[in-house]
Amino acid sequence: MSSKNKTEVLIGGNIITLGGYESEEYLQKVATYINNKIAEFKKVESYNHQSKENKSLLLELNIADDYFKAKKQVEMVEEELAEKDKELYELKHELIGVQIKLETAEKTLLDMRRDSTEYQKRIVKLETEMIEKNKKQTGKNVMQGKRSDI
Amino acid sequence: MSSKNKTEVLIGGNIITLGGYESEEYLQKVATYINNKIAEFKKVESYNHQSKENKSLLLELNIADDYFKAKKQVEMVEEELAEKDKELYELKHELIGVQIKLETAEKTLLDMRRDSTEYQKRIVKLETEMIEKNKKQTGKNVMQGKRSDI
């Protein structure tokens, strides 16, 4: 839990003491940002001729403009995020669909392999029987003198 | 292309004329935001006793703080976006992998169905031959008086 602390910052030549929950590091960062803006403004001739009040107003408007642009960026990235979420959702559903089809195909393959093995066994059995029958028949033919070379 | 225009805005009781590329609507929005802040500050007793300079400083710091917090939000949302992109990438690759497996399984199924049909035809052929052979054999047995009731 952060505690209240006091930090002195120098902004545009004025020292101000701030009390709050933000760290000294953060407050110095913000002060530097503002001082940099003032330095940029001072490069513009017309700025230097403005009243103190107007200078403050210009500074406030400029910083506020940075703020609004950052807010706009948040909106845009959040929109992108929502689109990605939608894409993810649809992709996940597509994946599930294909996985189910694969499961079904693999199950069918298993059944077909089993059937195939049974067919092959049946064929071997029938062919073996056939050979046996043919042997017996040939044997009989020999015994009954149906072969000319006996 | 936006043209330069001049807009008058009222901020904290002061009128300032702004020339720039932003729309009047936008400038008024920013002015309203700043005026709302001033109104909030005025509710705080200690603020009202500050010098004009300090009041400006406080305002500038407060707006800058909004800006830095919005920047932080942009960072966080962009990190989320990067994670979603990574998730999408991995999901797409997973999907491709499963689709390839499905294609392979379906091709194998096709081949197995073809083989299966061939096996079944072979079996029918063999069984038919077997039946024919059995008929002929029974016929011979009858003719050779092997059946006792003839």
PDB file of C-alpha atoms in Angstrom:
ATOM      1  CA  MET A   1       0.000   0.000   0.000  1.00  0.00           C
ATOM      2  CA  SER A   2       1.578   3.285  -1.080  1.00  0.00           C
ATOM      3  CA  SER A   3       1.903   5.996   1.509  1.00  0.00           C
ATOM      4  CA  LYS A   4       1.435   9.713   1.041  1.00  0.00           C
ATOM      5  CA  ASN A   5       4.708  11.482   0.356  1.00  0.00           C
ATOM      6  CA  LYS A   6       5.970  14.934  -0.523  1.00  0.00           C
ATOM      7  CA  THR A   7       8.008  15.701  -3.596  1.00  0.00           C
ATOM      8  CA  GLU A   8       9.452  18.971  -4.835  1.00  0.00           C
ATOM      9  CA  VAL A   9       9.365  19.466  -8.597  1.00  0.00           C
ATOM     10  CA  LEU A  10      10.690  22.256 -10.776  1.00  0.00           C
ATOM     11  CA  ILE A  11       8.414  23.239 -13.603  1.00  0.00           C
ATOM     12  CA  GLY A  12       9.083  26.137 -15.913  1.00  0.00           C
ATOM     13  CA  GLY A  13      11.339  27.754 -13.345  1.00  0.00           C
ATOM     14  CA  ASN A  14       8.826  27.385 -10.498  1.00  0.00           C
ATOM     15  CA  ILE A  15       9.235  24.998  -7.616  1.00  0.00           C
ATOM     16  CA  ILE A  16       6.120  23.298  -6.355  1.00  0.00           C
ATOM     17  CA  THR A  17       5.790  20.800  -3.534  1.00  0.00           C
ATOM     18  CA  LEU A  18       3.453  17.940  -4.261  1.00  0.00           C
ATOM     19  CA  GLY A  19       1.922  15.570  -1.771  1.00  0.00           C
ATOM     20  CA  GLY A  20       0.272  12.450  -2.991  1.00  0.00           C
ATOM     21  CA  TYR A  21       0.464   8.758  -3.621  1.00  0.00           C
ATOM     22  CA  GLU A  22       2.615   8.820  -6.732  1.00  0.00           C
ATOM     23  CA  SER A  23       6.313   7.978  -6.460  1.00  0.00           C
ATOM     24  CA  GLU A  24       8.947  10.729  -6.655  1.00  0.00           C
ATOM     25  CA  GLU A  25      10.260   9.059  -9.798  1.00  0.00           C
ATOM     26  CA  TYR A  26       6.897   9.366 -11.515  1.00  0.00           C
ATOM     27  CA  LEU A  27       6.401  13.011 -10.501  1.00  0.00           C
ATOM     28  CA  GLN A  28       9.869  13.897 -11.795  1.00  0.00           C
ATOM     29  CA  LYS A  29       9.020  12.136 -15.065  1.00  0.00           C
ATOM     30  CA  VAL A  30       5.877  14.219 -15.458  1.00  0.00           C
ATOM     31  CA  ALA A  31       7.742  17.413 -14.567  1.00  0.00           C
ATOM     32  CA  THR A  32      10.421  16.647 -17.167  1.00  0.00           C
ATOM     33  CA  TYR A  33       7.732  16.087 -19.789  1.00  0.00           C
ATOM     34  CA  ILE A  34       6.184  19.493 -19.049  1.00  0.00           C
ATOM     35  CA  ASN A  35       9.561  21.245 -18.989  1.00  0.00           C
ATOM     36  CA  ASN A  36      10.390  19.737 -22.379  1.00  0.00           C
ATOM     37  CA  LYS A  37       7.141  21.115 -23.751  1.00  0.00           C
ATOM     38  CA  ILE A  38       7.919  24.567 -22.425  1.00  0.00           C
ATOM     39  CA  ALA A  39      11.381  24.359 -24.016  1.00  0.00           C
ATOM     40  CA  GLU A  40       9.766  23.440 -27.372  1.00  0.00           C
ATOM     41  CA  PHE A  41       7.287  26.293 -27.089  1.00  0.00           C
ATOM     42  CA  LYS A  42      10.064  28.795 -26.330  1.00  0.00           C
ATOM     43  CA  LYS A  43      11.546  28.058 -29.747  1.00  0.00           C
ATOM     44  CA  VAL A  44       8.420  29.544 -31.310  1.00  0.00           C
ATOM     45  CA  GLU A  45       8.750  33.333 -31.560  1.00  0.00           C
ATOM     46  CA  SER A  46       5.032  34.083 -31.187  1.00  0.00           C
ATOM     47  CA  TYR A  47       4.850  32.090 -27.935  1.00  0.00           C
ATOM     48  CA  ASN A  48       7.416  34.301 -26.214  1.00  0.00           C
ATOM     49  CA  HIS A  49       5.293  37.407 -26.827  1.00  0.00           C
ATOM     50  CA  GLN A  50       2.224  35.890 -25.183  1.00  0.00           C
ATOM     51  CA  SER A  51       0.953  36.889 -21.737  1.00  0.00           C
ATOM     52  CA  LYS A  52       1.762  34.562 -18.860  1.00  0.00           C
ATOM     53  CA  GLU A  53      -1.870  33.530 -18.798  1.00  0.00           C
ATOM     54  CA  ASN A  54      -1.911  32.649 -22.474  1.00  0.00           C
ATOM     55  CA  LYS A  55       1.340  30.720 -22.151  1.00  0.00           C
ATOM     56  CA  SER A  56      -0.273  28.609 -19.431  1.00  0.00           C
ATOM     57  CA  LEU A  57      -3.388  28.105 -21.560  1.00  0.00           C
ATOM     58  CA  LEU A  58      -1.326  26.987 -24.546  1.00  0.00           C
ATOM     59  CA  LEU A  59       0.587  24.549 -22.392  1.00  0.00           C
ATOM     60  CA  GLU A  60      -2.603  23.136 -20.889  1.00  0.00           C
ATOM     61  CA  LEU A  61      -4.162  22.728 -24.315  1.00  0.00           C
ATOM     62  CA  ASN A  62      -1.065  21.070 -25.711  1.00  0.00           C
ATOM     63  CA  ILE A  63      -0.821  18.544 -22.879  1.00  0.00           C
ATOM     64  CA  ALA A  64      -4.566  17.895 -23.087  1.00  0.00           C
ATOM     65  CA  ASP A  65      -4.148  17.257 -26.804  1.00  0.00           C
ATOM     66  CA  ASP A  66      -1.492  14.606 -26.030  1.00  0.00           C
ATOM     67  CA  TYR A  67      -3.969  13.079 -23.598  1.00  0.00           C
ATOM     68  CA  PHE A  68      -6.836  12.937 -26.076  1.00  0.00           C
ATOM     69  CA  LYS A  69      -4.600  11.430 -28.745  1.00  0.00           C
ATOM     70  CA  ALA A  70      -3.452   8.741 -26.308  1.00  0.00           C
ATOM     71  CA  LYS A  71      -7.095   8.013 -25.441  1.00  0.00           C
ATOM     72  CA  LYS A  72      -7.864   7.664 -29.136  1.00  0.00           C
ATOM     73  CA  GLN A  73      -5.016   5.204 -29.472  1.00  0.00           C
ATOM     74  CA  VAL A  74      -6.427   3.133 -26.609  1.00  0.00           C
ATOM     75  CA  GLU A  75      -9.786   2.998 -28.405  1.00  0.00           C
ATOM     76  CA  MET A  76      -8.203   1.882 -31.651  1.00  0.00           C
ATOM     77  CA  VAL A  77      -6.115  -0.847 -30.078  1.00  0.00           C
ATOM     78  CA  GLU A  78      -9.131  -2.045 -28.086  1.00  0.00           C
ATOM     79  CA  GLU A  79     -11.093  -2.326 -31.335  1.00  0.00           C
ATOM     80  CA  GLU A  80      -8.285  -4.397 -32.819  1.00  0.00           C
ATOM     81  CA  LEU A  81      -8.333  -6.532 -29.690  1.00  0.00           C
ATOM     82  CA  ALA A  82     -12.062  -7.163 -30.079  1.00  0.00           C
ATOM     83  CA  GLU A  83     -11.533  -8.254 -33.690  1.00  0.00           C
ATOM     84  CA  LYS A  84      -8.760 -10.633 -32.678  1.00  0.00           C
ATOM     85  CA  ASP A  85     -11.014 -12.092 -29.983  1.00  0.00           C
ATOM     86  CA  LYS A  86     -13.681 -12.732 -32.597  1.00  0.00           C
ATOM     87  CA  GLU A  87     -11.147 -14.330 -34.915  1.00  0.00           C
ATOM     88  CA  LEU A  88      -9.862 -16.545 -32.092  1.00  0.00           C
ATOM     89  CA  TYR A  89     -13.375 -17.634 -31.203  1.00  0.00           C
ATOM     90  CA  GLU A  90     -14.176 -18.635 -34.772  1.00  0.00           C
ATOM     91  CA  LEU A  91     -10.851 -20.385 -35.232  1.00  0.00           C
ATOM     92  CA  LYS A  92     -11.335 -22.398 -32.046  1.00  0.00           C
ATOM     93  CA  HIS A  93     -14.703 -23.566 -33.270  1.00  0.00           C
ATOM     94  CA  GLU A  94     -13.270 -24.505 -36.641  1.00  0.00           C
ATOM     95  CA  LEU A  95     -10.537 -26.490 -34.908  1.00  0.00           C
ATOM     96  CA  ILE A  96     -13.051 -28.391 -32.797  1.00  0.00           C
ATOM     97  CA  GLY A  97     -15.049 -29.229 -35.914  1.00  0.00           C
ATOM     98  CA  VAL A  98     -12.037 -30.642 -37.727  1.00  0.00           C
ATOM     99  CA  GLN A  99     -10.905 -32.558 -34.631  1.00  0.00           C
ATOM    100  CA  ILE A 100     -14.308 -34.246 -34.416  1.00  0.00           C
ATOM    101  CA  LYS A 101     -14.136 -35.215 -38.083  1.00  0.00           C
ATOM    102  CA  LEU A 102     -10.664 -36.653 -37.543  1.00  0.00           C
ATOM    103  CA  GLU A 103     -11.851 -38.689 -34.560  1.00  0.00           C
ATOM    104  CA  THR A 104     -14.712 -40.086 -36.614  1.00  0.00           C
ATOM    105  CA  ALA A 105     -12.450 -40.918 -39.556  1.00  0.00           C
ATOM    106  CA  GLU A 106      -9.942 -42.657 -37.276  1.00  0.00           C
ATOM    107  CA  LYS A 107     -12.687 -44.706 -35.664  1.00  0.00           C
ATOM    108  CA  THR A 108     -14.002 -45.723 -39.062  1.00  0.00           C
ATOM    109  CA  LEU A 109     -10.478 -46.678 -40.152  1.00  0.00           C
ATOM    110  CA  LEU A 110     -10.143 -48.907 -37.109  1.00  0.00           C
ATOM    111  CA  ASP A 111     -13.410 -50.683 -37.952  1.00  0.00           C
ATOM    112  CA  MET A 112     -12.411 -51.052 -41.585  1.00  0.00           C
ATOM    113  CA  ARG A 113      -9.054 -52.547 -40.666  1.00  0.00           C
ATOM    114  CA  ARG A 114     -10.841 -55.092 -38.524  1.00  0.00           C
ATOM    115  CA  ASP A 115     -13.244 -55.977 -41.346  1.00  0.00           C
ATOM    116  CA  SER A 116     -10.369 -56.148 -43.789  1.00  0.00           C
ATOM    117  CA  THR A 117      -8.520 -58.638 -41.595  1.00  0.00           C
ATOM    118  CA  GLU A 118     -11.648 -60.778 -41.379  1.00  0.00           C
ATOM    119  CA  TYR A 119     -12.080 -60.731 -45.155  1.00  0.00           C
ATOM    120  CA  GLN A 120      -8.486 -61.744 -45.686  1.00  0.00           C
ATOM    121  CA  LYS A 121      -8.843 -64.616 -43.239  1.00  0.00           C
ATOM    122  CA  ARG A 122     -12.004 -65.764 -45.011  1.00  0.00           C
ATOM    123  CA  ILE A 123     -10.266 -65.653 -48.352  1.00  0.00           C
ATOM    124  CA  VAL A 124      -7.335 -67.699 -47.077  1.00  0.00           C
ATOM    125  CA  LYS A 125      -9.764 -70.239 -45.619  1.00  0.00           C
ATOM    126  CA  LEU A 126     -11.741 -70.537 -48.831  1.00  0.00           C
ATOM    127  CA  GLU A 127      -8.625 -70.771 -50.973  1.00  0.00           C
ATOM    128  CA  THR A 128      -7.203 -73.450 -48.704  1.00  0.00           C
ATOM    129  CA  GLU A 129     -10.460 -75.428 -48.898  1.00  0.00           C
ATOM    130  CA  MET A 130     -10.414 -75.030 -52.646  1.00  0.00           C
ATOM    131  CA  ILE A 131      -6.893 -76.402 -52.885  1.00  0.00           C
ATOM    132  CA  GLU A 132      -7.818 -79.334 -50.678  1.00  0.00           C
ATOM    133  CA  LYS A 133     -10.860 -80.101 -52.787  1.00  0.00           C
ATOM    134  CA  ASN A 134      -8.809 -79.922 -55.968  1.00  0.00           C
ATOM    135  CA  LYS A 135      -6.178 -82.291 -54.551  1.00  0.00           C
ATOM    136  CA  LYS A 136      -8.820 -84.857 -53.562  1.00  0.00           C
ATOM    137  CA  GLN A 137     -10.455 -84.629 -56.954  1.00  0.00           C
ATOM    138  CA  THR A 138      -7.132 -85.115 -58.768  1.00  0.00           C
ATOM    139  CA  GLY A 139      -6.390 -88.078 -56.475  1.00  0.00           C
ATOM    140  CA  LYS A 140      -9.721 -89.725 -57.384  1.00  0.00           C
ATOM    141  CA  ASN A 141      -9.172 -89.122 -61.054  1.00  0.00           C
ATOM    142  CA  VAL A 142      -5.822 -90.917 -60.851  1.00  0.00           C
ATOM    143  CA  MET A 143      -7.354 -93.883 -59.012  1.00  0.00           C
ATOM    144  CA  GLN A 144     -10.170 -94.135 -61.502  1.00  0.00           C
ATOM    145  CA  GLY A 145      -7.648 -94.254 -64.385  1.00  0.00           C
ATOM    146  CA  LYS A 146      -8.571 -90.959 -65.771  1.00  0.00           C
ATOM    147  CA  ARG A 147      -4.966 -90.064 -66.236  1.00  0.00           C
ATOM    148  CA  SER A 148      -3.571 -91.420 -69.460  1.00  0.00           C
ATOM    149  CA  ASP A 149      -0.009 -91.943 -68.364  1.00  0.00           C
ATOM    150  CA  ILE A 150      -0.832 -94.533 -65.692  1.00  0.00           C
TER     151      ILE A 150
ATOM    152  CA  MET B   1      -6.488  17.574 -46.497  1.00  0.00           C
ATOM    153  CA  SER B   2      -7.560  19.683 -43.557  1.00  0.00           C
ATOM    154  CA  SER B   3      -7.108  23.421 -43.829  1.00  0.00           C
ATOM    155  CA  LYS B   4      -5.864  25.745 -41.138  1.00  0.00           C
ATOM    156  CA  ASN B   5      -8.719  27.358 -39.223  1.00  0.00           C
ATOM    157  CA  LYS B   6      -9.180  29.688 -36.293  1.00  0.00           C
ATOM    158  CA  THR B   7     -11.245  28.783 -33.253  1.00  0.00           C
ATOM    159  CA  GLU B   8     -11.998  30.789 -30.141  1.00  0.00           C
ATOM    160  CA  VAL B   9     -12.115  28.806 -26.928  1.00  0.00           C
ATOM    161  CA  LEU B  10     -12.943  29.849 -23.388  1.00  0.00           C
ATOM    162  CA  ILE B  11     -10.734  28.280 -20.756  1.00  0.00           C
ATOM    163  CA  GLY B  12     -10.927  29.179 -17.109  1.00  0.00           C
ATOM    164  CA  GLY B  13     -12.530  32.517 -17.903  1.00  0.00           C
ATOM    165  CA  ASN B  14      -9.951  33.434 -20.560  1.00  0.00           C
ATOM    166  CA  ILE B  15     -10.644  33.532 -24.256  1.00  0.00           C
ATOM    167  CA  ILE B  16      -7.918  32.335 -26.531  1.00  0.00           C
ATOM    168  CA  THR B  17      -7.937  32.133 -30.308  1.00  0.00           C
ATOM    169  CA  LEU B  18      -6.386  28.997 -31.713  1.00  0.00           C
ATOM    170  CA  GLY B  19      -5.212  28.447 -35.255  1.00  0.00           C
ATOM    171  CA  GLY B  20      -4.435  24.976 -36.363  1.00  0.00           C
ATOM    172  CA  TYR B  21      -5.503  21.876 -38.162  1.00  0.00           C
ATOM    173  CA  GLU B  22      -7.829  20.474 -35.565  1.00  0.00           C
ATOM    174  CA  SER B  23     -11.574  20.865 -36.002  1.00  0.00           C
ATOM    175  CA  GLU B  24     -13.512  23.374 -33.926  1.00  0.00           C
ATOM    176  CA  GLU B  25     -15.431  20.466 -32.421  1.00  0.00           C
ATOM    177  CA  TYR B  26     -12.249  18.875 -31.174  1.00  0.00           C
ATOM    178  CA  LEU B  27     -10.850  22.116 -29.727  1.00  0.00           C
ATOM    179  CA  GLN B  28     -14.109  22.761 -27.888  1.00  0.00           C
ATOM    180  CA  LYS B  29     -13.966  19.215 -26.502  1.00  0.00           C
ATOM    181  CA  VAL B  30     -10.475  19.814 -25.158  1.00  0.00           C
ATOM    182  CA  ALA B  31     -11.497  23.199 -23.716  1.00  0.00           C
ATOM    183  CA  THR B  32     -14.472  21.590 -21.960  1.00  0.00           C
ATOM    184  CA  TYR B  33     -12.212  18.919 -20.483  1.00  0.00           C
ATOM    185  CA  ILE B  34      -9.879  21.587 -19.062  1.00  0.00           C
ATOM    186  CA  ASN B  35     -12.753  23.701 -17.740  1.00  0.00           C
ATOM    187  CA  ASN B  36     -14.198  20.647 -15.983  1.00  0.00           C
ATOM    188  CA  LYS B  37     -10.841  20.082 -14.315  1.00  0.00           C
ATOM    189  CA  ILE B  38     -10.689  23.677 -13.140  1.00  0.00           C
ATOM    190  CA  ALA B  39     -14.224  23.299 -11.741  1.00  0.00           C
ATOM    191  CA  GLU B  40     -13.148  20.161  -9.842  1.00  0.00           C
ATOM    192  CA  PHE B  41     -10.074  21.912  -8.482  1.00  0.00           C
ATOM    193  CA  LYS B  42     -12.124  24.883  -7.306  1.00  0.00           C
ATOM    194  CA  LYS B  43     -14.031  22.542  -4.980  1.00  0.00           C
ATOM    195  CA  VAL B  44     -10.766  21.961  -3.086  1.00  0.00           C
ATOM    196  CA  GLU B  45     -10.249  24.707  -0.506  1.00  0.00           C
ATOM    197  CA  SER B  46      -6.440  24.643  -0.638  1.00  0.00           C
ATOM    198  CA  TYR B  47      -6.447  25.180  -4.400  1.00  0.00           C
ATOM    199  CA  ASN B  48      -8.296  28.464  -4.152  1.00  0.00           C
ATOM    200  CA  HIS B  49      -5.583  29.922  -1.916  1.00  0.00           C
ATOM    201  CA  GLN B  50      -2.796  29.119  -4.385  1.00  0.00           C
ATOM    202  CA  SER B  51      -1.069  31.733  -6.532  1.00  0.00           C
ATOM    203  CA  LYS B  52      -2.119  31.979 -10.163  1.00  0.00           C
ATOM    204  CA  GLU B  53       1.160  30.406 -11.144  1.00  0.00           C
ATOM    205  CA  ASN B  54       0.696  27.434  -8.832  1.00  0.00           C
ATOM    206  CA  LYS B  55      -2.869  26.954 -10.024  1.00  0.00           C
ATOM    207  CA  SER B  56      -1.566  26.675 -13.584  1.00  0.00           C
ATOM    208  CA  LEU B  57       1.162  24.284 -12.488  1.00  0.00           C
ATOM    209  CA  LEU B  58      -1.323  22.060 -10.700  1.00  0.00           C
ATOM    210  CA  LEU B  59      -3.563  22.019 -13.748  1.00  0.00           C
ATOM    211  CA  GLU B  60      -0.668  21.173 -16.043  1.00  0.00           C
ATOM    212  CA  LEU B  61       0.480  18.379 -13.757  1.00  0.00           C
ATOM    213  CA  ASN B  62      -3.010  16.981 -13.462  1.00  0.00           C
ATOM    214  CA  ILE B  63      -3.591  16.902 -17.219  1.00  0.00           C
ATOM    215  CA  ALA B  64      -0.120  15.427 -17.772  1.00  0.00           C
ATOM    216  CA  ASP B  65      -0.980  12.741 -15.239  1.00  0.00           C
ATOM    217  CA  ASP B  66      -4.097  11.854 -17.274  1.00  0.00           C
ATOM    218  CA  TYR B  67      -1.843  11.672 -20.329  1.00  0.00           C
ATOM    219  CA  PHE B  68       0.711   9.355 -18.707  1.00  0.00           C
ATOM    220  CA  LYS B  69      -2.023   7.077 -17.418  1.00  0.00           C
ATOM    221  CA  ALA B  70      -3.554   6.894 -20.891  1.00  0.00           C
ATOM    222  CA  LYS B  71      -0.104   6.068 -22.312  1.00  0.00           C
ATOM    223  CA  LYS B  72       0.210   3.275 -19.763  1.00  0.00           C
ATOM    224  CA  GLN B  73      -3.164   1.953 -20.871  1.00  0.00           C
ATOM    225  CA  VAL B  74      -1.989   1.956 -24.489  1.00  0.00           C
ATOM    226  CA  GLU B  75       1.042  -0.136 -23.487  1.00  0.00           C
ATOM    227  CA  MET B  76      -1.090  -2.655 -21.625  1.00  0.00           C
ATOM    228  CA  VAL B  77      -3.614  -3.053 -24.415  1.00  0.00           C
ATOM    229  CA  GLU B  78      -0.823  -3.407 -26.964  1.00  0.00           C
ATOM    230  CA  GLU B  79       0.706  -6.187 -24.853  1.00  0.00           C
ATOM    231  CA  GLU B  80      -2.657  -7.932 -24.815  1.00  0.00           C
ATOM    232  CA  LEU B  81      -2.817  -7.548 -28.589  1.00  0.00           C
ATOM    233  CA  ALA B  82       0.618  -9.125 -29.002  1.00  0.00           C
ATOM    234  CA  GLU B  83      -0.477 -12.093 -26.864  1.00  0.00           C
ATOM    235  CA  LYS B  84      -3.631 -12.554 -28.935  1.00  0.00           C
ATOM    236  CA  ASP B  85      -1.561 -12.456 -32.115  1.00  0.00           C
ATOM    237  CA  LYS B  86       0.687 -15.189 -30.718  1.00  0.00           C
ATOM    238  CA  GLU B  87      -2.348 -17.249 -29.705  1.00  0.00           C
ATOM    239  CA  LEU B  88      -3.858 -16.856 -33.179  1.00  0.00           C
ATOM    240  CA  TYR B  89      -0.614 -17.886 -34.844  1.00  0.00           C
ATOM    241  CA  GLU B  90      -0.338 -21.046 -32.774  1.00  0.00           C
ATOM    242  CA  LEU B  91      -4.001 -21.911 -33.254  1.00  0.00           C
ATOM    243  CA  LYS B  92      -3.712 -21.529 -37.023  1.00  0.00           C
ATOM    244  CA  HIS B  93      -0.785 -23.901 -37.069  1.00  0.00           C
ATOM    245  CA  GLU B  94      -2.649 -26.397 -34.923  1.00  0.00           C
ATOM    246  CA  LEU B  95      -5.595 -26.218 -37.303  1.00  0.00           C
ATOM    247  CA  ILE B  96      -3.399 -26.850 -40.322  1.00  0.00           C
ATOM    248  CA  GLY B  97      -1.857 -29.865 -38.583  1.00  0.00           C
ATOM    249  CA  VAL B  98      -5.227 -31.413 -37.831  1.00  0.00           C
ATOM    250  CA  GLN B  99      -6.496 -30.685 -41.340  1.00  0.00           C
ATOM    251  CA  ILE B 100      -3.532 -32.517 -42.824  1.00  0.00           C
ATOM    252  CA  LYS B 101      -4.187 -35.521 -40.571  1.00  0.00           C
ATOM    253  CA  LEU B 102      -7.831 -35.518 -41.632  1.00  0.00           C
ATOM    254  CA  GLU B 103      -6.887 -35.440 -45.311  1.00  0.00           C
ATOM    255  CA  THR B 104      -4.538 -38.378 -44.825  1.00  0.00           C
ATOM    256  CA  ALA B 105      -7.144 -40.358 -42.888  1.00  0.00           C
ATOM    257  CA  GLU B 106      -9.780 -39.719 -45.543  1.00  0.00           C
ATOM    258  CA  LYS B 107      -7.432 -40.819 -48.296  1.00  0.00           C
ATOM    259  CA  THR B 108      -6.601 -44.002 -46.393  1.00  0.00           C
ATOM    260  CA  LEU B 109     -10.318 -44.637 -45.872  1.00  0.00           C
ATOM    261  CA  LEU B 110     -10.869 -44.352 -49.607  1.00  0.00           C
ATOM    262  CA  ASP B 111      -8.134 -46.899 -50.309  1.00  0.00           C
ATOM    263  CA  MET B 112      -9.463 -49.238 -47.643  1.00  0.00           C
ATOM    264  CA  ARG B 113     -12.972 -49.061 -49.029  1.00  0.00           C
ATOM    265  CA  ARG B 114     -11.600 -50.020 -52.430  1.00  0.00           C
ATOM    266  CA  ASP B 115      -9.656 -52.946 -50.973  1.00  0.00           C
ATOM    267  CA  SER B 116     -12.665 -54.001 -48.962  1.00  0.00           C
ATOM    268  CA  THR B 117     -14.827 -54.118 -52.084  1.00  0.00           C
ATOM    269  CA  GLU B 118     -12.210 -56.231 -53.830  1.00  0.00           C
ATOM    270  CA  TYR B 119     -12.047 -58.655 -50.897  1.00  0.00           C
ATOM    271  CA  GLN B 120     -15.811 -59.001 -50.858  1.00  0.00           C
ATOM    272  CA  LYS B 121     -15.874 -59.706 -54.584  1.00  0.00           C
ATOM    273  CA  ARG B 122     -13.159 -62.326 -54.190  1.00  0.00           C
ATOM    274  CA  ILE B 123     -15.081 -63.991 -51.389  1.00  0.00           C
ATOM    275  CA  VAL B 124     -18.266 -64.120 -53.452  1.00  0.00           C
ATOM    276  CA  LYS B 125     -16.312 -65.623 -56.344  1.00  0.00           C
ATOM    277  CA  LEU B 126     -14.679 -68.259 -54.169  1.00  0.00           C
ATOM    278  CA  GLU B 127     -17.937 -69.137 -52.427  1.00  0.00           C
ATOM    279  CA  THR B 128     -19.695 -69.446 -55.769  1.00  0.00           C
ATOM    280  CA  GLU B 129     -16.923 -71.713 -57.092  1.00  0.00           C
ATOM    281  CA  MET B 130     -17.139 -73.761 -53.934  1.00  0.00           C
ATOM    282  CA  ILE B 131     -20.869 -74.232 -54.344  1.00  0.00           C
ATOM    283  CA  GLU B 132     -20.413 -75.251 -57.997  1.00  0.00           C
ATOM    284  CA  LYS B 133     -17.722 -77.734 -57.058  1.00  0.00           C
ATOM    285  CA  ASN B 134     -19.926 -79.196 -54.326  1.00  0.00           C
ATOM    286  CA  LYS B 135     -22.845 -79.562 -56.740  1.00  0.00           C
ATOM    287  CA  LYS B 136     -20.706 -81.376 -59.309  1.00  0.00           C
ATOM    288  CA  GLN B 137     -19.293 -83.678 -56.671  1.00  0.00           C
ATOM    289  CA  THR B 138     -22.740 -84.544 -55.335  1.00  0.00           C
ATOM    290  CA  GLY B 139     -23.896 -85.211 -58.924  1.00  0.00           C
ATOM    291  CA  LYS B 140     -21.000 -87.644 -59.506  1.00  0.00           C
ATOM    292  CA  ASN B 141     -21.677 -89.437 -56.274  1.00  0.00           C
ATOM    293  CA  VAL B 142     -25.258 -89.991 -57.351  1.00  0.00           C
ATOM    294  CA  MET B 143     -24.193 -91.333 -60.744  1.00  0.00           C
ATOM    295  CA  GLN B 144     -21.638 -93.691 -59.227  1.00  0.00           C
ATOM    296  CA  GLY B 145     -24.244 -95.158 -56.938  1.00  0.00           C
ATOM    297  CA  LYS B 146     -22.751 -93.784 -53.846  1.00  0.00           C
ATOM    298  CA  ARG B 147     -26.113 -92.807 -52.581  1.00  0.00           C
ATOM    299  CA  SER B 148     -27.803 -95.638 -50.896  1.00  0.00           C
ATOM    300  CA  ASP B 149     -31.327 -94.794 -51.789  1.00  0.00           C
ATOM    301  CA  ILE B 150     -30.861 -95.148 -55.540  1.00  0.00           C
TER     302      ILE B 150
END
